[in-house]
PDB file of C-alpha atoms and ligand atoms in Angstrom:
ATOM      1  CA  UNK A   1      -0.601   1.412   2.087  1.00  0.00           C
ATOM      2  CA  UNK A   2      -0.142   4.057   5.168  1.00  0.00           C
ATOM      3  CA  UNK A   3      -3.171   6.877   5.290  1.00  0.00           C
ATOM      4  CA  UNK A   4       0.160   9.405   4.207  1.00  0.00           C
ATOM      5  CA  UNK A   5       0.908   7.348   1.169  1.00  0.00           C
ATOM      6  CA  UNK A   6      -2.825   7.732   0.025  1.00  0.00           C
ATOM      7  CA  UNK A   7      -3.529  11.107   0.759  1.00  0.00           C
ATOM      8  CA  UNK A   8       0.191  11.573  -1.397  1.00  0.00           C
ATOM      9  CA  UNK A   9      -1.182   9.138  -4.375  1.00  0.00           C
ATOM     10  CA  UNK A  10      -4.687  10.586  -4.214  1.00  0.00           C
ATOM     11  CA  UNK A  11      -3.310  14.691  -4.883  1.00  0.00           C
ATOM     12  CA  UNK A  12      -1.800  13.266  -7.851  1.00  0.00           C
ATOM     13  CA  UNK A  13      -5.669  13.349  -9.373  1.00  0.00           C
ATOM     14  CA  UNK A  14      -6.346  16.771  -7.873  1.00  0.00           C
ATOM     15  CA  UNK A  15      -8.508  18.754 -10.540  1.00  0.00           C
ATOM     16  CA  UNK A  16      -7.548  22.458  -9.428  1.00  0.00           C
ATOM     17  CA  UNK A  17      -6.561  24.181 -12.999  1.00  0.00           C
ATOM     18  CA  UNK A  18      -7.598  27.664 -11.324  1.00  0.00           C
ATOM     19  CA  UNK A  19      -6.088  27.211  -7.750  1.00  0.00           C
ATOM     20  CA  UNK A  20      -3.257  25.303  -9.448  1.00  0.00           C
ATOM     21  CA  UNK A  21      -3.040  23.913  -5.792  1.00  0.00           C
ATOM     22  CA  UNK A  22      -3.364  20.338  -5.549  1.00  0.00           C
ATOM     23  CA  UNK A  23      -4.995  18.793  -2.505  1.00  0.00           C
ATOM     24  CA  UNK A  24      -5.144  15.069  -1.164  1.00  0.00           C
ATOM     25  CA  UNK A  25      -6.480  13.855   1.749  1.00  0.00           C
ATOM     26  CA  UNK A  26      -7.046  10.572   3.109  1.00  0.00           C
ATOM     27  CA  UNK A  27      -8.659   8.807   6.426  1.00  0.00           C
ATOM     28  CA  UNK A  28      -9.308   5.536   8.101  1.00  0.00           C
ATOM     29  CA  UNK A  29     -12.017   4.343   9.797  1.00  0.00           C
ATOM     30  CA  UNK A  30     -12.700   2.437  12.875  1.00  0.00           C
ATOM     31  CA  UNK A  31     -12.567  -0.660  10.493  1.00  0.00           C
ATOM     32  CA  UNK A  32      -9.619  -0.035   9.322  1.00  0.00           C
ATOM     33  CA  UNK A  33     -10.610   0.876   5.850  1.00  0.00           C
ATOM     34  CA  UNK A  34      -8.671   4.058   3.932  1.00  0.00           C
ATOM     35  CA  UNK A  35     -10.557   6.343   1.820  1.00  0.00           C
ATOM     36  CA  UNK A  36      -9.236   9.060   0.061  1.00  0.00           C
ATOM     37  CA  UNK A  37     -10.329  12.132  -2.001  1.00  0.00           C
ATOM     38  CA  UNK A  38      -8.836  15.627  -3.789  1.00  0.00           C
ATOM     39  CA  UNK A  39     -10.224  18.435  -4.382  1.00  0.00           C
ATOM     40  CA  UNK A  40     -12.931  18.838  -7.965  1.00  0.00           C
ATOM     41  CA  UNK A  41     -13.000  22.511  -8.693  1.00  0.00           C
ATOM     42  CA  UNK A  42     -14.712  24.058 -11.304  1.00  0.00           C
ATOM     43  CA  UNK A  43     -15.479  26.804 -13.516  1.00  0.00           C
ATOM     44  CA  UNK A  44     -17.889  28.288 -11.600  1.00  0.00           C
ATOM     45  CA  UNK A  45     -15.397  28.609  -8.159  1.00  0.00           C
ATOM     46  CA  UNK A  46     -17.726  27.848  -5.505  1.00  0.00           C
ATOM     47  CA  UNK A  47     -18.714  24.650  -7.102  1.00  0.00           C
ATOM     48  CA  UNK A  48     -15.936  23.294  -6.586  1.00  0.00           C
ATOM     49  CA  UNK A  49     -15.481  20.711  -3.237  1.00  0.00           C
ATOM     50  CA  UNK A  50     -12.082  20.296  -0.775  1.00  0.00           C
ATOM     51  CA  UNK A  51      -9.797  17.297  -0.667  1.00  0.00           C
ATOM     52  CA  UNK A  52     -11.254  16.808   2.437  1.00  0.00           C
ATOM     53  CA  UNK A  53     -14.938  16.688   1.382  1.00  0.00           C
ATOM     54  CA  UNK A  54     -13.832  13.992  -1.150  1.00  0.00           C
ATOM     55  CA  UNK A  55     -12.349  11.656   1.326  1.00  0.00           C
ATOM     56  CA  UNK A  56     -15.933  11.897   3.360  1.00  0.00           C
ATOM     57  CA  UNK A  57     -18.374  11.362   1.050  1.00  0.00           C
ATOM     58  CA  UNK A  58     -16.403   8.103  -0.247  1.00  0.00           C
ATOM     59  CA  UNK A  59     -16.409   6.881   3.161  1.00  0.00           C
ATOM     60  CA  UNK A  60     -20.276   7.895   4.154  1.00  0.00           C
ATOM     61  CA  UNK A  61     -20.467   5.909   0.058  1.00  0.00           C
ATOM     62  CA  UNK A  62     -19.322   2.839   1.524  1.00  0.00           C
ATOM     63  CA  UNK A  63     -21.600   2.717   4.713  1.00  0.00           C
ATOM     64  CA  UNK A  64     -18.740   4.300   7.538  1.00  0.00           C
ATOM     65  CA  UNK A  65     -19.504   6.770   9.947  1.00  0.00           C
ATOM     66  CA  UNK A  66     -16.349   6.447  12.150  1.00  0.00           C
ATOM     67  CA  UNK A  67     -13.331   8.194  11.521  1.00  0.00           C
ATOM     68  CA  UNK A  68     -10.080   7.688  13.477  1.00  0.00           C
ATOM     69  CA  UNK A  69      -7.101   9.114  11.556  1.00  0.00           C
ATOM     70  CA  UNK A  70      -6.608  11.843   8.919  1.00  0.00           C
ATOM     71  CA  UNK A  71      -3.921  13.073   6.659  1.00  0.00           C
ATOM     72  CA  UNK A  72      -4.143  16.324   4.163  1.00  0.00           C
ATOM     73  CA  UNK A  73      -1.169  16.849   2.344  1.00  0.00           C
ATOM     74  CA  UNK A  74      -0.746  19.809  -0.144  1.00  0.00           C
ATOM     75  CA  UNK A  75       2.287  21.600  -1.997  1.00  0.00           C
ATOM     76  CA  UNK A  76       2.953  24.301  -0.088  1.00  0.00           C
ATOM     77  CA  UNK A  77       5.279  25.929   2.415  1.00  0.00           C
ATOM     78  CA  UNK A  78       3.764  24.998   5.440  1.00  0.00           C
ATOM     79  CA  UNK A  79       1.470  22.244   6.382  1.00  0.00           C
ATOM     80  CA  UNK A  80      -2.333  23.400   5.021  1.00  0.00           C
ATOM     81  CA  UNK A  81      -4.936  23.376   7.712  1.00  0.00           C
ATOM     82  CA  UNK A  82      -7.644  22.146   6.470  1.00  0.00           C
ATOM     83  CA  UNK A  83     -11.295  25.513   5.668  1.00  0.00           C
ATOM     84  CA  UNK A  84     -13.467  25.953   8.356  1.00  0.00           C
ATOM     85  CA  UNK A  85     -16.097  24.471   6.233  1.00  0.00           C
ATOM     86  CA  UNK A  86     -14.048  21.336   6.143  1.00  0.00           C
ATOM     87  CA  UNK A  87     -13.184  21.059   9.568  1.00  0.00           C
ATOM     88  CA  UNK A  88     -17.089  21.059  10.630  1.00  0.00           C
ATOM     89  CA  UNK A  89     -17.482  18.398   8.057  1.00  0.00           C
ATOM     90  CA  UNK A  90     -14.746  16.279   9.718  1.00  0.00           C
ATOM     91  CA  UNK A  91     -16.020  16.946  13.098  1.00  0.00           C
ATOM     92  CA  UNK A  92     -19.542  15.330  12.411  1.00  0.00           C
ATOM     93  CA  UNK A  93     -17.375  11.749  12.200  1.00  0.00           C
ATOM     94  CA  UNK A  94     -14.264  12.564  14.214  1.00  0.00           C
ATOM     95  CA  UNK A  95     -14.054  12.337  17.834  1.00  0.00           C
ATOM     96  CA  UNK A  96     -12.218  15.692  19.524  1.00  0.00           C
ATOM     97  CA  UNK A  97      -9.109  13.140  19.793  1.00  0.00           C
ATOM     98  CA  UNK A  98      -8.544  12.372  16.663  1.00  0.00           C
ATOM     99  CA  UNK A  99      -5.579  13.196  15.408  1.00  0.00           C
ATOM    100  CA  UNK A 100      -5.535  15.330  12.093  1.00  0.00           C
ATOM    101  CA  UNK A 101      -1.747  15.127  10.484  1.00  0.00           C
ATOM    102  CA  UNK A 102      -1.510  17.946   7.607  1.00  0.00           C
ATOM    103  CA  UNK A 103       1.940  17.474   5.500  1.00  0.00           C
ATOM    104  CA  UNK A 104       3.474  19.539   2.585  1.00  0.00           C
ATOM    105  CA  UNK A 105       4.938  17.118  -0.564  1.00  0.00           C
ATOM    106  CA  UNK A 106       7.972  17.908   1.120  1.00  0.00           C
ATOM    107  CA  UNK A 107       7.513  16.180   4.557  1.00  0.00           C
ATOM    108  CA  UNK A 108       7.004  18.967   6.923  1.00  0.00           C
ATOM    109  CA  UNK A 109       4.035  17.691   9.379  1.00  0.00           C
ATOM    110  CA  UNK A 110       1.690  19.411  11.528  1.00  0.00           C
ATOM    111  CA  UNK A 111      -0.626  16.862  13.608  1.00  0.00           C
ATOM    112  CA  UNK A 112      -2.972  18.574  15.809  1.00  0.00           C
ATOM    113  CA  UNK A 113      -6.340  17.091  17.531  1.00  0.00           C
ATOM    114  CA  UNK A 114      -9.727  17.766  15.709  1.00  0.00           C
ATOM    115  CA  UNK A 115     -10.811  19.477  18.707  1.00  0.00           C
ATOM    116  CA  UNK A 116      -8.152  22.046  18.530  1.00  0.00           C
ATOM    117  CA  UNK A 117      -8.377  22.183  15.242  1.00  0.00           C
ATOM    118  CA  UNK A 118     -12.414  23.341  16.129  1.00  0.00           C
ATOM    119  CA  UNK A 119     -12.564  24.864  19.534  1.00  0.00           C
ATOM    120  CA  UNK A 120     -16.328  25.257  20.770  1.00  0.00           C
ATOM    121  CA  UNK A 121     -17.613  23.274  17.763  1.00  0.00           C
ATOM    122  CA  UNK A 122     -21.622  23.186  17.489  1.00  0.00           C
ATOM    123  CA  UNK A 123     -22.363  19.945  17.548  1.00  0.00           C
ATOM    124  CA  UNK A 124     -25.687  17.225  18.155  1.00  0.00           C
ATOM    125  CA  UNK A 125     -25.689  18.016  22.074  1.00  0.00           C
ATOM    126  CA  UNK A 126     -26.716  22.200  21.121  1.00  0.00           C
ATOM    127  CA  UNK A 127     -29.997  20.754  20.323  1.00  0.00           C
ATOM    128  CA  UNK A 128     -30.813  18.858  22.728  1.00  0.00           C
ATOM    129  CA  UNK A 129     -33.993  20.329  23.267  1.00  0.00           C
ATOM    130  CA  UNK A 130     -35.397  19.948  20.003  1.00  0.00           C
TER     131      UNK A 130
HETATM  132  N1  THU B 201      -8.390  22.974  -0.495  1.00  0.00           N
HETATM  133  C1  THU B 201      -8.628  21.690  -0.083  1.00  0.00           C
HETATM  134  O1  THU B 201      -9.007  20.826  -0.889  1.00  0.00           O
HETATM  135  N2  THU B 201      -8.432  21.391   1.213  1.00  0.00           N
HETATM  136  C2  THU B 201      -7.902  22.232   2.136  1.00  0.00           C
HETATM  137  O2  THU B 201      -7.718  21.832   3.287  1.00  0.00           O
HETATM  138  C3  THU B 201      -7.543  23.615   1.756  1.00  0.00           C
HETATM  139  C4  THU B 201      -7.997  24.031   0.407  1.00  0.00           C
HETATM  140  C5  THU B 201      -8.542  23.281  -1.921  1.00  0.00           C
HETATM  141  C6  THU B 201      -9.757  24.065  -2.305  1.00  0.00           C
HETATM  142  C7  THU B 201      -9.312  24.681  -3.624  1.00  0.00           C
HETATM  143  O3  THU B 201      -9.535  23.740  -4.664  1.00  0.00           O
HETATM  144  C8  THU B 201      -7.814  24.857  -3.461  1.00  0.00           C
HETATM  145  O4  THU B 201      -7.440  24.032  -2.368  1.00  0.00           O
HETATM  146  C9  THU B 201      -7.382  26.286  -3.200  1.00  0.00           C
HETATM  147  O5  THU B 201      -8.088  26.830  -2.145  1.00  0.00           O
END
């Protein structure tokens, strides 16, 4: 199944009755394995966790650390980038290259490097002298 087709299938099982906005995302990892994950919200809104952070936590579940390809897709009018919280939670297992592809249900795609998608991230090398 291709990462898009995942992060499509995965939305489906989206639990956003407050947002009403449905969120799947999926990656692959430098074996070649596909998780995926949607966004949980709940009552109490800041409990609830991003597509995004879904997708991650099954993959750190099963033992990867590497991730080479995403795709967020979302029912919307443009492509959704994904929170700032979530893009400092992909950069801890992307590389700056990766490529991050956001979609709508409707096919419109946005790809655009993690490292443009954080500029001037803080990452392991700001404390280096620790
Ligand atoms: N959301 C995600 O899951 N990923 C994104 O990239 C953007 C926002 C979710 C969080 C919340 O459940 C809903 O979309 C509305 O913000």
């Amino acid at each position: 199944m291709s990462l898009q087709e995942a992060a499509r299938r995965v939305r489906e099982n989206a639990h956003a009755p407050y947002s009403n906005f449905k969120v799947g995302a999926a990656l692959r990892t430098a074996s070649g394995a596909v998780f995926s994950g949607c966004n949980v919200e709940n009552v109490a809104y800041p409990e609830g966790t991003c597509a995004e952070a879904g997708a991650i936590a099954a993959m750190a579940a099963a033992g990867e650390r590497d991730i080479t390809e995403v795709v967020v897709i979302a029912d919307a009018p443009t492509p959704v980038t994904p929170c700032g919280g979530c893009r400092q939670k992909l950069a801890e297992f992307c590389a700056g290259e990766v490529e991050v592809t956001m979609m709508t249900t409707d096919g419109a795609k946005l790809v655009m490097t993690m490292s443009d998608l954080l500029p001037g991230a803080f990452g392991v090398e700001h404390m280096e002298r620790t």
